[in-house]
Amino acid sequence: MKRSLPMPYVVNHPVKIHFQQIGEGPPLVLQHGFSDSISGWYEAGWVKRLGRHFRLIMIDARGHGFSDKPHSPTAYELGHRVADILTVIDTLGLERVHYLGYSMGGWIGLGLADTAPHRLLSMALGGIHPYGQDMSHYRTGVAGGMSRWARLVQQAAGGHMTDSGLRRIQANDPQALAAAVAYDRPALAGIANKRHCPCLLFVGENDPLLPQVERFSSELPETRLVRIDNADHVQTFYAAERLAPAILAHIKRNELPASV
């Protein structure tokens, strides 16, 4: 697999966004969850399983990884996060892409589908729904510092976090993460009735969000739902071995025609 030169960035008025590319083929944007970074896609096995099939475009969300980390809550409004994705794919000269997002990354994907559906070929979204979400648990968690937040994530993962994953969480900027969850997520009213692209939803059977994800699946046209046995919200992200075949098949069914 071909890998890009290190540390490519784009600037979205005025936030600097870091991204990486690896592989060749149809373009697939990967957006990670809260307090993670691009490195999580490697560690959980997603790059190994998908990088041989697609041109992976992995983005460090604002406030995370090597991207800028503003401390103002308004910097993390959904419209700004969506614009970060669009700035990356515009810079790469891509008109339409496939999109894979987990948790916070799935929320950003819903924002893309809501405001720029014409830029999407397909979506695969995990652990997310459009009905609004109380973020007070996250606010309380990060308020205790990054070491405490890392322990909470490790507990949620059943104690199976790697040392490198824990260090990655602990290295986050606590003020940036606090700003990122300062507001509850608003409902995206009527998204299921708007112009849509084929969507695959996935969720752990022990994830508290399961009922809302199931509801969303029933309301969204052209949607398939994959449930992961014996997995909660954190553990599902690490189920790449079980999820990758379904996501691969989903994306392959909606590949960009060669003439485009």
Coordinates of C-alpha atoms in Angstrom, one line a residue:
M1 CA 0.0 0.0 0.0
K2 CA 1.2 3.5 -0.8
R3 CA 1.3 5.9 2.1
S4 CA 1.3 9.7 1.9
L5 CA 4.1 12.0 3.0
P6 CA 3.9 12.7 6.7
M7 CA 1.9 15.4 8.3
P8 CA -0.3 16.8 5.4
Y9 CA -2.7 19.5 6.5
V10 CA -5.5 21.7 5.3
V11 CA -6.8 24.9 6.8
N12 CA -10.5 25.5 7.5
H13 CA -10.8 29.2 8.6
P14 CA -8.5 29.2 10.6
V15 CA -8.3 25.7 12.1
K16 CA -5.5 23.4 10.8
I17 CA -6.7 19.9 10.1
H18 CA -4.3 17.0 9.8
F19 CA -5.0 14.0 7.6
Q20 CA -3.3 10.9 6.2
Q21 CA -3.8 8.8 3.1
I22 CA -3.0 5.2 2.5
G23 CA -3.8 2.7 -0.2
E24 CA -5.3 2.9 -3.7
G25 CA -8.8 2.6 -5.1
P26 CA -12.2 4.2 -4.4
P27 CA -11.8 7.1 -1.9
L28 CA -13.0 6.2 1.7
V29 CA -12.9 8.9 4.4
L30 CA -12.4 7.6 7.9
Q31 CA -13.4 9.7 10.9
H32 CA -12.7 8.5 14.4
G33 CA -14.6 8.9 17.7
F34 CA -14.2 11.2 20.6
S35 CA -10.7 11.4 22.3
D36 CA -9.2 9.2 19.6
S37 CA -7.2 10.0 16.5
I38 CA -6.1 8.6 13.2
S39 CA -3.9 6.1 15.1
G40 CA -7.0 4.3 16.4
W41 CA -7.8 3.1 12.9
Y42 CA -4.4 1.4 12.7
E43 CA -4.5 0.0 16.2
A44 CA -8.0 -1.5 15.8
G45 CA -7.2 -3.2 12.6
W46 CA -9.2 -1.1 10.2
V47 CA -6.3 0.0 8.0
K48 CA -5.0 -3.5 7.6
R49 CA -8.4 -4.8 6.5
L50 CA -9.6 -1.9 4.3
G51 CA -6.4 -0.3 3.1
R52 CA -5.8 -3.0 0.5
H53 CA -9.2 -2.2 -1.1
F54 CA -9.5 1.6 -0.9
R55 CA -7.8 4.9 -0.9
L56 CA -8.2 5.6 2.8
I57 CA -8.4 9.3 3.8
M58 CA -8.1 9.4 7.6
I59 CA -8.7 12.7 9.3
D60 CA -7.8 13.9 12.8
A61 CA -10.9 15.7 14.0
R62 CA -10.5 19.2 15.3
G63 CA -9.4 19.1 18.9
H64 CA -7.8 15.7 18.4
G65 CA -4.5 14.2 17.1
F66 CA -2.3 16.5 15.2
S67 CA -5.1 18.9 14.2
D68 CA -5.5 22.2 15.9
K69 CA -7.2 22.2 19.3
P70 CA -9.4 25.3 19.8
H71 CA -10.7 25.9 23.3
S72 CA -13.9 27.7 22.3
P73 CA -17.1 25.5 22.3
T74 CA -18.4 27.3 19.3
A75 CA -15.5 26.0 17.3
Y76 CA -17.0 22.5 17.6
E77 CA -20.4 23.2 16.1
L78 CA -21.3 20.5 13.6
G79 CA -21.2 22.8 10.6
H80 CA -17.5 23.5 11.3
R81 CA -16.7 19.8 11.6
V82 CA -18.5 19.0 8.4
A83 CA -16.6 21.8 6.7
D84 CA -13.3 20.2 7.9
I85 CA -14.2 17.1 5.9
L86 CA -15.2 19.0 2.8
T87 CA -12.0 21.0 2.9
V88 CA -9.9 17.9 2.9
I89 CA -11.8 16.2 0.0
D90 CA -11.9 19.5 -1.9
T91 CA -8.1 19.9 -1.5
L92 CA -7.7 16.3 -2.8
G93 CA -9.9 17.1 -5.8
L94 CA -12.6 14.6 -4.9
E95 CA -16.2 15.2 -5.9
R96 CA -17.7 12.3 -4.0
V97 CA -16.4 9.8 -1.4
H98 CA -17.4 6.9 0.7
Y99 CA -17.5 7.7 4.4
L100 CA -16.9 5.5 7.5
G101 CA -17.4 7.2 10.9
Y102 CA -17.6 5.9 14.4
S103 CA -19.4 7.6 17.3
M104 CA -18.4 11.3 17.1
G105 CA -17.1 10.4 13.5
G106 CA -20.6 9.0 12.8
W107 CA -22.2 12.2 14.1
I108 CA -20.0 14.2 11.7
G109 CA -21.1 11.9 8.9
L110 CA -24.7 12.6 9.7
G111 CA -23.9 16.3 9.4
L112 CA -22.4 15.6 5.9
A113 CA -25.5 13.6 4.9
D114 CA -27.7 16.5 6.2
T115 CA -25.9 19.3 4.4
A116 CA -23.9 17.8 1.6
P117 CA -25.4 14.5 0.6
H118 CA -24.3 15.0 -3.1
R119 CA -20.7 14.6 -1.9
L120 CA -21.3 11.0 -0.6
L121 CA -21.4 7.7 -2.4
S122 CA -22.2 5.7 0.7
M123 CA -22.0 5.9 4.4
A124 CA -21.1 3.4 7.1
L125 CA -21.9 4.8 10.6
G126 CA -21.3 3.1 13.9
G127 CA -22.7 3.9 17.4
I128 CA -24.7 7.0 16.4
H129 CA -28.2 8.2 15.6
P130 CA -29.7 11.6 14.7
Y131 CA -32.1 12.1 17.6
G132 CA -30.0 14.3 19.8
Q133 CA -27.7 13.2 22.6
D134 CA -27.0 14.3 26.2
M135 CA -23.2 14.8 26.4
S136 CA -23.1 15.4 30.2
H137 CA -21.4 12.0 30.7
Y138 CA -18.6 13.1 28.5
R139 CA -18.4 16.5 30.2
T140 CA -18.1 14.9 33.6
G141 CA -15.6 12.3 32.4
V142 CA -13.1 14.7 30.9
A143 CA -13.5 17.2 33.8
G144 CA -11.6 14.7 35.9
G145 CA -8.5 14.9 33.7
M146 CA -7.2 12.8 30.9
S147 CA -5.8 10.0 33.1
R148 CA -9.3 9.5 34.7
W149 CA -10.9 9.7 31.2
A150 CA -8.5 7.1 29.9
R151 CA -9.4 4.8 32.8
L152 CA -13.1 5.2 32.1
V153 CA -12.6 4.3 28.4
Q154 CA -10.5 1.3 29.4
Q155 CA -13.3 0.1 31.7
A156 CA -15.9 0.6 28.9
A157 CA -13.6 -1.5 26.7
G158 CA -13.7 -4.3 29.2
G159 CA -10.1 -3.7 30.2
H160 CA -8.8 -4.5 26.7
M161 CA -7.3 -1.2 25.7
T162 CA -3.7 -1.3 24.7
D163 CA -1.0 0.7 26.4
S164 CA -0.6 2.8 23.3
G165 CA -4.3 3.5 23.2
L166 CA -4.3 4.6 26.8
R167 CA -1.3 6.9 26.2
R168 CA -3.1 8.4 23.1
I169 CA -6.1 9.2 25.2
Q170 CA -4.0 10.6 28.0
A171 CA -2.2 12.9 25.6
N172 CA -5.3 14.8 24.6
D173 CA -5.8 18.5 25.4
P174 CA -8.4 18.5 28.2
Q175 CA -9.6 22.0 27.4
A176 CA -10.1 21.1 23.8
L177 CA -12.1 17.9 24.6
A178 CA -14.2 19.8 27.2
A179 CA -15.0 22.4 24.5
A180 CA -15.9 19.6 22.0
V181 CA -18.6 18.3 24.3
A182 CA -19.7 21.6 25.9
Y183 CA -23.0 21.4 24.1
D184 CA -25.4 18.5 23.8
R185 CA -25.9 17.2 20.3
P186 CA -29.1 18.6 18.7
A187 CA -31.5 16.4 16.8
L188 CA -31.1 16.4 13.0
A189 CA -34.8 16.7 12.3
G190 CA -36.1 14.9 9.2
I191 CA -32.7 13.6 8.0
A192 CA -34.3 10.3 7.1
N193 CA -36.6 12.1 4.7
K194 CA -33.9 14.1 3.0
R195 CA -31.9 13.1 -0.1
H196 CA -29.8 10.2 1.1
C197 CA -27.1 7.8 0.0
P198 CA -26.9 4.0 0.8
C199 CA -26.1 3.6 4.5
L200 CA -24.9 0.8 6.7
L201 CA -25.3 1.2 10.4
F202 CA -23.5 -0.8 13.0
V203 CA -23.8 -1.0 16.8
G204 CA -22.9 -3.2 19.7
E205 CA -25.7 -5.2 21.3
N206 CA -24.7 -3.8 24.7
D207 CA -24.4 -0.2 23.5
P208 CA -27.0 2.0 25.4
L209 CA -27.6 3.7 22.0
L210 CA -28.9 0.4 20.4
P211 CA -32.6 1.3 20.6
Q212 CA -32.1 4.7 18.9
V213 CA -29.8 3.1 16.2
E214 CA -32.5 0.5 15.5
R215 CA -35.1 3.2 15.2
F216 CA -32.9 5.1 12.8
S217 CA -32.3 2.0 10.7
S218 CA -36.1 1.5 10.4
E219 CA -36.6 5.0 9.3
L220 CA -33.7 5.4 6.8
P221 CA -34.2 4.1 3.3
E222 CA -31.6 1.8 1.7
T223 CA -30.1 0.9 5.1
R224 CA -28.7 -2.3 6.6
L225 CA -28.1 -2.7 10.3
V226 CA -25.3 -4.9 11.7
R227 CA -25.3 -5.7 15.4
I228 CA -22.1 -6.9 17.2
D229 CA -22.7 -9.5 19.8
N230 CA -21.3 -9.0 23.3
A231 CA -19.9 -5.5 22.6
D232 CA -20.6 -2.2 24.1
H233 CA -20.0 1.3 22.6
V234 CA -16.2 1.2 22.9
Q235 CA -15.7 -2.5 22.1
T236 CA -17.6 -2.3 18.8
F237 CA -14.9 0.0 17.3
Y238 CA -12.4 -2.8 18.0
A239 CA -14.5 -5.4 16.2
A240 CA -12.9 -4.5 12.8
E241 CA -12.4 -8.2 12.0
R242 CA -16.1 -8.8 12.3
L243 CA -17.3 -5.6 10.7
A244 CA -14.9 -5.1 7.8
P245 CA -16.4 -7.7 5.5
A246 CA -19.9 -6.1 5.8
I247 CA -18.5 -2.6 5.3
L248 CA -16.3 -3.8 2.4
A249 CA -19.4 -5.4 0.7
H250 CA -21.5 -2.3 1.3
I251 CA -18.9 0.1 -0.2
K252 CA -18.2 -2.2 -3.1
R253 CA -21.9 -2.2 -4.0
N254 CA -21.7 1.6 -4.3
E255 CA -18.4 2.2 -5.9
L256 CA -17.8 5.3 -8.0
P257 CA -18.1 4.5 -11.7
A258 CA -14.7 4.4 -13.5
S259 CA -15.8 7.2 -15.8
V260 CA -16.4 9.7 -13.0

